[in-house]
């Protein structure tokens, strides 16, 4: 239908153009015919007019007027006088003005330069129009027919040579399964033309598609295998794995992480309204945020040991749980510039407990539970540094048990251990301040560090008296016997007797040995060390007050020792 419409339109356009062209050609041909007739009768008319033979002129005119294209002929003198006129259709000539005529000059037979008159030939315009229209219609019909025939021929040729092969090729293409081995067959008649090239290109595309699909299929299978492996690793890994979004909310986690983190992970997973994951899971979320900020600034990962927050339902006495965490920050791609956090955690609670136990054992006496020599010196050094920084006071008491060897010899080492344990418990009972430090240096030797007290302070005298009183009380042994020991106590203070732990302990130890030599069961204050620099800038009144306080402390302890004796 479309081809027929196009062919009709082309016929109309070509016919119109052919009609106009043929009409103009006939019109031009009529003009040429008039001029030829005028030239043909020019010389005979000139001779007849020159000779004055009117009859000959009329005969010539009558002969011209018989021509089908002429409607009238007239001859005039050079001055315009009518010589002869012979219209073929006088009525038509009078009513219809002709626009097609030819006028020729009649030259004299004797002299070409002289004119004997003019001859005018008037064409029959109606007849000319009829002839022109007839010929134009004929030309238009011929051209339209040619165009129509040519269009139909071209249509059928194109349909047979191009459209039909392409339709067949399209049908065969639809029958080919993507990724299959089937190919398009190229007919021999199309081996060198465009259809053949199209079939070759289609086969090349099919081969490329088959290769791409095969490769994609293999990649998909491999990806599925890897995904299954990674999922198995993710699900079965003993390490806890979790993913946080940019708001530090939990996106997902594996079963190991859910087991480590408990109901918090289950409640948070996929909940956009939940609070930040780290605020609920870790005991110190502020530290975790600082670690993440440092990791973000460095563009790497962060590894740290963190304590988990105690979850609801856990007893306050439950030991804290610890995990070893590795945080990796992942930057979003494209327009998504948010940062996600990948975390891997391992339960290291047992390791932390072992480390804590090892630290405790390394710094505590296994028998009494007091700080051992290492722990005592370390903690005493910390107290001393704080006192020096604040320009405060600190005192050290060295205690030695008298009569302890006799208990061991009389009741055995088990009894001696019971005595040491009882003495340690009594000292902890007397010294109730959190800052007070009690340590066992070895054997029956103990050290007490009293931050904030000087030997001149009455509170220190009270503490020393209470210690001496408690240690001298009888001790009931598991065997039913009563063991008795007493104590010798030496005291030394910061600024007065030294400025480091070793010096202070040595000064207190000397005072303690002075007590042993002087009667035991007493307290003695170390001699003032002028090299320590503590009293060099003290007024005489203050120095006297301190000496009197120290003397009072020694006197009090001596009286107590005498009463015990």
XYZ file of C-alpha atoms in Angstrom:
565
model
C 0.000 0.000 0.000
C 2.805 2.383 0.843
C 4.586 1.537 -2.422
C 1.375 2.175 -4.404
C 0.896 5.510 -2.687
C 4.458 6.541 -3.398
C 4.146 5.397 -7.041
C 0.914 7.389 -7.475
C 2.516 10.467 -6.017
C 5.541 10.114 -8.270
C 3.280 9.653 -11.328
C 1.349 12.799 -10.443
C 4.498 14.855 -9.978
C 6.199 13.548 -13.121
C 2.963 13.947 -15.139
C 2.569 17.542 -14.059
C 6.142 18.324 -14.964
C 5.755 16.525 -18.343
C 2.510 18.336 -19.086
C 4.038 21.741 -18.456
C 7.071 20.919 -20.531
C 5.049 19.543 -23.487
C 2.682 22.495 -23.450
C 5.555 24.954 -23.661
C 7.162 22.914 -26.432
C 3.962 23.023 -28.552
C 3.597 26.738 -27.964
C 7.188 27.315 -29.080
C 6.639 25.027 -32.071
C 3.572 27.067 -33.142
C 5.596 30.264 -33.048
C 8.271 28.648 -35.203
C 5.636 27.444 -37.662
C 4.231 30.986 -38.079
C 7.695 32.352 -38.705
C 8.366 29.629 -41.298
C 5.091 30.394 -43.137
C 5.883 34.110 -43.118
C 9.305 33.477 -44.630
C 7.748 31.156 -47.261
C 5.292 33.775 -48.637
C 7.507 36.812 -48.052
C 9.007 36.988 -51.574
C 5.844 36.099 -53.578
C 3.801 38.659 -51.644
C 6.509 41.287 -52.087
C 6.471 40.714 -55.897
C 2.633 40.772 -56.053
C 2.411 43.948 -53.977
C 5.197 45.610 -55.944
C 3.490 44.731 -59.251
C 0.086 45.743 -57.918
C -1.430 42.307 -58.632
C -4.187 42.228 -56.049
C -5.573 38.923 -57.247
C -2.252 37.212 -56.706
C -2.056 38.670 -53.234
C -5.509 37.344 -52.364
C -4.673 33.914 -53.734
C -1.555 33.750 -51.599
C -3.467 34.902 -48.554
C -6.240 32.418 -49.209
C -3.691 29.639 -49.393
C -2.132 30.701 -46.082
C -5.459 31.028 -44.354
C -6.194 27.405 -45.028
C -3.458 26.349 -42.607
C -4.969 24.926 -39.393
C -2.842 27.125 -37.134
C -3.787 30.427 -38.813
C -6.865 32.411 -38.048
C -6.117 35.373 -40.358
C -3.564 36.995 -42.711
C -3.275 40.614 -43.765
C -0.941 42.687 -45.964
C -0.384 46.394 -45.493
C 1.607 49.103 -47.282
C 4.605 50.694 -45.643
C 2.347 53.520 -44.474
C -0.147 51.116 -42.902
C -2.842 50.960 -45.599
C -4.533 47.595 -45.887
C -3.724 45.871 -49.158
C -5.525 42.581 -48.547
C -7.001 40.656 -45.633
C -8.275 37.109 -45.549
C -9.414 35.850 -42.181
C -10.272 32.124 -41.967
C -12.807 32.612 -39.192
C -13.739 36.267 -39.193
C -16.150 35.952 -36.264
C -13.657 34.130 -34.043
C -10.931 36.564 -34.995
C -13.074 39.523 -34.095
C -14.104 38.241 -30.664
C -10.924 36.661 -29.450
C -7.707 38.658 -29.433
C -4.786 36.538 -30.428
C -1.615 36.680 -28.454
C 0.335 34.680 -31.050
C 1.166 36.381 -34.351
C 4.114 37.115 -36.664
C 4.734 40.271 -38.743
C 7.309 40.259 -41.574
C 8.651 43.106 -43.698
C 8.144 42.735 -47.450
C 11.324 43.817 -49.258
C 11.130 45.298 -52.768
C 12.165 42.883 -55.563
C 14.308 45.601 -57.021
C 15.956 46.821 -53.859
C 16.300 44.914 -50.664
C 16.572 48.125 -48.694
C 13.152 49.331 -49.888
C 9.958 47.969 -48.287
C 6.740 47.487 -50.232
C 4.712 46.563 -47.126
C 4.250 44.079 -44.253
C 2.526 40.750 -43.886
C 1.000 39.658 -40.558
C 0.094 36.067 -39.735
C -2.249 35.565 -36.774
C -2.338 32.145 -35.120
C -5.470 30.328 -33.971
C -4.780 30.289 -30.206
C -7.615 27.938 -29.418
C -6.300 25.407 -31.903
C -2.791 25.875 -30.618
C -4.033 25.307 -27.061
C -5.876 22.153 -28.113
C -2.815 20.762 -29.844
C -0.596 21.710 -26.906
C -2.954 20.143 -24.370
C -3.304 16.975 -26.419
C 0.412 16.556 -26.780
C 1.055 17.507 -23.141
C -1.454 14.926 -21.914
C 0.162 12.319 -24.097
C 3.617 13.131 -22.743
C 2.326 13.258 -19.177
C 0.606 9.901 -19.503
C 3.678 8.368 -21.056
C 6.009 9.648 -18.335
C 3.579 8.656 -15.546
C 3.259 5.187 -16.982
C 7.002 4.849 -17.174
C 7.390 5.977 -13.583
C 4.659 3.625 -12.428
C 6.116 0.695 -14.292
C 9.606 1.506 -13.110
C 8.420 1.792 -9.495
C 6.601 -1.512 -9.635
C 9.559 -3.202 -11.280
C 11.944 -1.777 -8.692
C 9.596 -2.777 -5.868
C 9.352 -6.364 -7.004
C 13.076 -6.480 -7.702
C 13.866 -5.076 -4.265
C 11.301 -7.360 -2.639
C 12.785 -10.404 -4.308
C 16.450 -9.515 -4.140
C 16.577 -7.638 -0.826
C 13.426 -7.739 1.299
C 12.669 -11.433 0.941
C 16.256 -12.538 1.774
C 16.331 -10.164 4.745
C 12.971 -11.479 6.007
C 14.206 -15.046 5.658
C 17.427 -14.059 7.416
C 15.403 -12.482 10.228
C 13.294 -15.644 10.596
C 16.393 -17.805 10.768
C 17.990 -15.457 13.278
C 14.961 -15.802 15.565
C 15.337 -19.580 15.405
C 18.936 -19.465 16.594
C 19.367 -20.058 20.325
C 21.858 -17.692 22.032
C 25.044 -19.570 22.817
C 24.206 -22.424 20.426
C 26.326 -23.790 17.582
C 23.840 -23.121 14.778
C 24.945 -20.674 12.042
C 23.261 -18.884 9.147
C 23.700 -20.505 5.724
C 24.801 -18.164 2.931
C 23.209 -18.951 -0.473
C 25.603 -19.098 -3.398
C 23.771 -16.340 -5.270
C 24.477 -13.978 -2.368
C 28.097 -14.929 -1.926
C 29.398 -11.634 -3.306
C 26.603 -9.176 -2.610
C 25.484 -7.184 0.420
C 23.184 -9.957 1.654
C 26.153 -12.276 1.844
C 28.143 -9.664 3.755
C 25.183 -9.249 6.109
C 25.037 -13.013 6.708
C 28.787 -13.128 7.364
C 28.492 -10.237 9.837
C 25.528 -11.940 11.541
C 27.505 -15.188 11.878
C 30.469 -13.267 13.301
C 28.129 -11.617 15.798
C 26.644 -15.014 16.726
C 30.137 -16.439 17.265
C 31.129 -13.429 19.385
C 27.902 -13.709 21.375
C 28.471 -17.422 21.882
C 32.023 -16.751 23.088
C 30.852 -13.951 25.394
C 27.985 -16.037 26.755
C 30.283 -18.984 27.328
C 32.785 -16.799 29.101
C 30.019 -15.144 31.128
C 28.581 -18.554 31.979
C 31.968 -19.786 33.160
C 32.502 -16.601 35.144
C 29.031 -16.949 36.666
C 29.735 -20.550 37.654
C 33.075 -19.522 39.147
C 31.499 -16.598 40.954
C 28.806 -18.874 42.343
C 31.472 -21.304 43.528
C 33.497 -18.510 45.113
C 30.388 -17.016 46.674
C 29.483 -20.393 48.106
C 33.026 -20.781 49.440
C 33.056 -17.291 50.898
C 29.603 -17.828 52.371
C 30.764 -21.076 53.925
C 33.869 -19.332 55.272
C 31.722 -16.446 56.501
C 29.231 -18.735 58.187
C 31.658 -21.289 59.592
C 34.550 -19.002 60.501
C 35.509 -19.057 64.159
C 36.338 -15.380 63.834
C 33.461 -12.973 64.221
C 32.903 -10.891 61.093
C 30.586 -7.896 60.908
C 29.883 -4.949 58.614
C 28.838 -1.474 59.776
C 27.378 1.311 57.657
C 28.493 4.940 57.658
C 26.382 5.573 60.790
C 28.165 2.711 62.591
C 24.991 0.615 62.599
C 25.204 -3.114 62.050
C 24.487 -4.271 58.487
C 25.250 -7.961 58.875
C 27.372 -10.365 60.878
C 28.247 -14.043 60.815
C 27.165 -16.578 63.470
C 30.512 -16.336 65.277
C 30.063 -12.599 65.764
C 26.454 -13.093 66.837
C 27.610 -15.680 69.382
C 30.313 -13.347 70.727
C 28.117 -10.270 70.848
C 24.906 -11.955 71.945
C 21.445 -10.498 71.511
C 22.857 -7.063 70.579
C 23.921 -8.329 67.133
C 20.595 -10.069 66.541
C 18.588 -7.004 67.565
C 20.679 -4.554 65.538
C 21.084 -6.424 62.269
C 19.223 -4.506 59.538
C 17.563 -2.073 61.993
C 18.092 1.456 60.642
C 16.594 3.031 63.778
C 18.960 1.216 66.135
C 21.672 3.173 67.991
C 25.305 2.898 66.844
C 26.582 -0.648 67.148
C 29.797 0.274 68.964
C 27.874 2.119 71.698
C 26.096 -1.091 72.676
C 28.884 -3.600 72.180
C 32.090 -2.077 73.510
C 32.749 -0.930 77.051
C 34.628 2.169 75.829
C 32.909 3.340 72.599
C 34.705 6.687 72.686
C 38.042 4.917 72.308
C 36.662 2.895 69.396
C 35.593 6.095 67.627
C 39.071 7.553 68.108
C 40.611 4.391 66.633
C 38.289 4.583 63.610
C 39.138 8.254 63.070
C 42.862 7.463 63.115
C 42.311 4.592 60.692
C 40.319 6.877 58.398
C 43.062 9.503 58.469
C 45.774 6.951 57.725
C 43.715 5.131 55.101
C 44.551 1.722 56.563
C 43.338 -0.628 59.206
C 43.367 -0.566 62.971
C 43.995 -3.503 65.304
C 43.280 -3.280 69.015
C 42.157 -5.308 72.035
C 38.808 -4.079 73.361
C 36.634 -4.926 76.315
C 33.021 -5.801 75.579
C 30.227 -4.051 77.404
C 28.354 -6.090 79.974
C 25.021 -7.119 78.517
C 21.715 -7.130 80.341
C 21.324 -10.078 82.644
C 25.023 -10.502 83.353
C 26.051 -10.363 86.993
C 28.256 -7.478 87.963
C 30.790 -9.940 89.332
C 31.206 -11.628 85.938
C 34.712 -11.248 84.543
C 34.881 -8.827 81.596
C 35.025 -10.283 78.105
C 37.727 -9.165 75.695
C 38.014 -9.371 71.920
C 40.838 -8.694 69.498
C 39.422 -6.391 66.786
C 40.647 -5.529 63.310
C 38.802 -2.598 61.738
C 39.017 -1.896 58.003
C 37.441 1.214 56.513
C 35.951 0.852 53.052
C 35.261 4.015 51.012
C 32.140 4.126 48.864
C 32.408 4.199 45.095
C 31.140 6.725 42.606
C 28.731 9.217 44.055
C 28.459 7.178 47.208
C 31.274 8.537 49.364
C 30.079 7.068 52.653
C 32.490 4.978 54.658
C 31.640 1.454 55.740
C 33.493 -0.422 58.466
C 34.460 -4.059 58.205
C 35.339 -5.726 61.490
C 36.892 -9.042 62.450
C 36.879 -10.068 66.119
C 38.375 -12.938 68.104
C 37.466 -13.863 71.651
C 40.615 -13.345 73.741
C 38.955 -13.452 77.159
C 40.943 -16.491 78.214
C 44.165 -14.899 77.010
C 43.375 -11.705 78.884
C 42.543 -13.659 82.004
C 45.796 -15.589 81.649
C 47.697 -12.319 81.159
C 45.958 -10.809 84.161
C 46.722 -13.898 86.215
C 50.338 -13.804 85.052
C 50.608 -10.114 85.930
C 48.984 -10.807 89.294
C 51.334 -13.664 90.005
C 54.337 -11.645 88.926
C 53.424 -8.807 91.289
C 51.722 -10.623 94.185
C 52.847 -12.998 96.878
C 51.119 -16.355 96.286
C 50.871 -17.068 100.009
C 49.467 -13.874 101.471
C 48.007 -12.247 98.371
C 49.952 -9.070 99.133
C 52.151 -7.323 96.591
C 55.513 -9.024 96.253
C 58.816 -7.181 96.011
C 58.366 -6.367 92.287
C 54.768 -5.241 92.683
C 55.560 -3.282 95.811
C 58.429 -1.360 94.275
C 56.416 -0.631 91.121
C 53.360 0.619 92.975
C 55.461 2.534 95.523
C 57.265 4.289 92.681
C 53.909 5.398 91.261
C 52.780 6.773 94.620
C 56.118 8.528 95.030
C 55.916 10.151 91.585
C 52.409 11.446 92.352
C 53.533 12.824 95.720
C 56.541 14.579 94.184
C 54.395 16.045 91.401
C 51.931 17.443 93.947
C 54.599 18.343 96.528
C 52.752 16.078 98.985
C 53.773 13.642 101.694
C 54.509 9.918 101.674
C 55.763 7.561 104.348
C 57.209 4.047 104.277
C 56.990 1.508 107.112
C 59.279 -1.534 107.168
C 57.893 -4.345 109.351
C 59.715 -7.448 110.550
C 58.044 -10.187 112.584
C 59.838 -11.252 115.778
C 59.400 -14.809 116.942
C 58.488 -16.094 113.470
C 61.489 -18.464 113.310
C 60.461 -19.959 116.641
C 56.978 -20.700 115.273
C 58.475 -22.471 112.247
C 60.807 -24.452 114.448
C 58.107 -25.365 116.979
C 55.049 -25.969 114.798
C 56.452 -26.422 111.293
C 56.357 -24.484 108.085
C 52.607 -24.967 107.703
C 52.136 -23.056 110.939
C 54.580 -20.413 109.740
C 52.506 -19.962 106.552
C 49.365 -19.624 108.668
C 51.058 -16.922 110.745
C 52.099 -14.994 107.629
C 48.574 -15.212 106.174
C 47.041 -14.048 109.456
C 49.450 -11.121 109.752
C 48.729 -10.061 106.170
C 44.977 -10.187 106.857
C 45.391 -8.118 110.046
C 47.431 -5.484 108.238
C 44.759 -5.214 105.513
C 42.126 -4.832 108.231
C 44.021 -2.003 109.954
C 44.890 -0.108 106.789
C 41.554 0.534 105.135
C 42.437 3.421 102.817
C 42.381 2.500 99.138
C 45.659 4.293 98.568
C 47.566 2.403 101.287
C 49.958 -0.227 99.971
C 50.997 -3.409 101.814
C 53.728 -5.601 100.358
C 55.772 -8.624 101.409
C 59.443 -8.271 100.535
C 60.231 -11.860 101.494
C 60.234 -14.132 104.535
C 58.700 -12.247 107.442
C 59.541 -8.763 106.098
C 56.724 -6.431 105.032
C 56.528 -2.888 103.651
C 53.671 -0.432 104.071
C 53.414 2.726 101.905
C 51.148 5.477 103.232
C 50.600 8.260 100.646
C 49.735 11.689 102.076
C 51.241 11.034 105.557
C 54.466 12.199 107.182
C 56.149 10.690 110.258
C 55.178 13.859 112.085
C 51.453 13.264 111.432
C 49.378 11.893 114.283
C 47.425 9.693 111.824
C 50.622 7.847 110.954
C 51.333 7.229 114.644
C 47.832 5.858 115.054
C 48.248 3.559 112.047
C 51.628 2.287 113.278
C 50.211 1.688 116.764
C 47.228 -0.199 115.351
C 49.526 -2.338 113.177
C 51.795 -3.183 116.109
C 48.841 -3.997 118.357
C 47.186 -6.230 115.768
C 50.379 -8.117 114.867
C 51.215 -8.846 118.510
C 47.886 -10.558 119.216
C 48.000 -14.400 119.488
C 47.270 -16.376 116.299
C 45.188 -19.542 116.425
C 46.709 -22.269 114.260
C 44.814 -25.010 112.477
C 46.443 -27.486 114.837
C 44.708 -25.802 117.805
C 47.877 -24.202 119.199
C 48.355 -20.477 119.699
C 51.319 -18.765 118.078
C 52.718 -15.465 119.292
C 54.836 -13.044 117.283
C 55.660 -9.405 117.696
C 56.830 -6.780 115.215
C 59.566 -4.211 114.732
C 58.514 -1.168 112.652
C 60.724 1.476 111.108
C 59.314 4.625 109.503
C 60.715 7.041 106.894
C 59.111 9.929 104.974
C 59.563 11.652 101.628
C 61.509 14.925 101.735
C 62.688 14.108 105.254
C 64.580 10.840 104.680
C 64.916 10.483 100.925
C 63.430 11.137 97.489
C 63.336 7.704 95.921
C 61.796 4.407 96.918
C 65.035 2.550 97.557
C 66.374 5.304 99.826
C 63.141 5.505 101.817
C 62.950 1.709 102.266
C 66.604 1.615 103.320
C 66.019 4.388 105.870
C 62.936 2.681 107.284
C 64.789 -0.648 107.320
C 67.624 0.887 109.375
C 65.084 2.274 111.836
C 63.454 -1.150 112.029
C 66.780 -2.840 112.805
C 67.364 -0.192 115.455
C 64.107 -1.349 117.059
C 65.277 -4.976 116.940
C 68.481 -4.079 118.686
C 66.695 -1.889 121.233
C 64.113 -4.313 122.547
C 61.715 -5.181 119.699
C 57.916 -4.727 119.582
C 58.274 -1.012 118.918
C 58.268 1.680 116.236
C 61.243 3.853 115.385
C 61.591 6.834 113.043
C 64.606 7.028 110.773
C 67.169 9.735 111.298
C 66.708 12.856 109.196
C 68.756 12.742 105.979
C 70.147 16.220 105.431
C 71.310 15.219 101.963
C 67.700 14.626 100.962
C 67.166 18.366 100.944
C 63.793 18.159 102.648
C 64.654 20.214 105.735
C 67.279 22.555 104.392
C 64.760 25.344 103.904
C 62.561 24.633 106.942
C 62.461 27.130 109.798
C 63.887 26.193 113.188
C 60.412 26.271 114.734
C 59.036 23.794 112.177
C 62.087 21.542 112.519
C 61.658 21.506 116.292
C 57.948 20.639 115.902
C 58.778 17.688 113.625
C 61.497 16.428 115.923
C 59.138 16.560 118.905
C 56.409 14.704 116.948
C 58.886 12.020 115.922
C 60.110 11.721 119.529
C 56.506 11.391 120.719
C 55.881 8.652 118.161
C 59.002 6.766 119.309
C 58.096 7.231 122.973
C 54.559 5.957 122.403
C 55.799 2.862 120.634
C 58.439 2.233 123.240
C 55.866 2.347 126.027
C 53.728 -0.100 124.055
C 56.739 -2.401 123.652
C 57.460 -2.291 127.369
C 53.870 -3.194 128.187
C 54.002 -6.163 125.832
C 57.215 -7.336 127.389
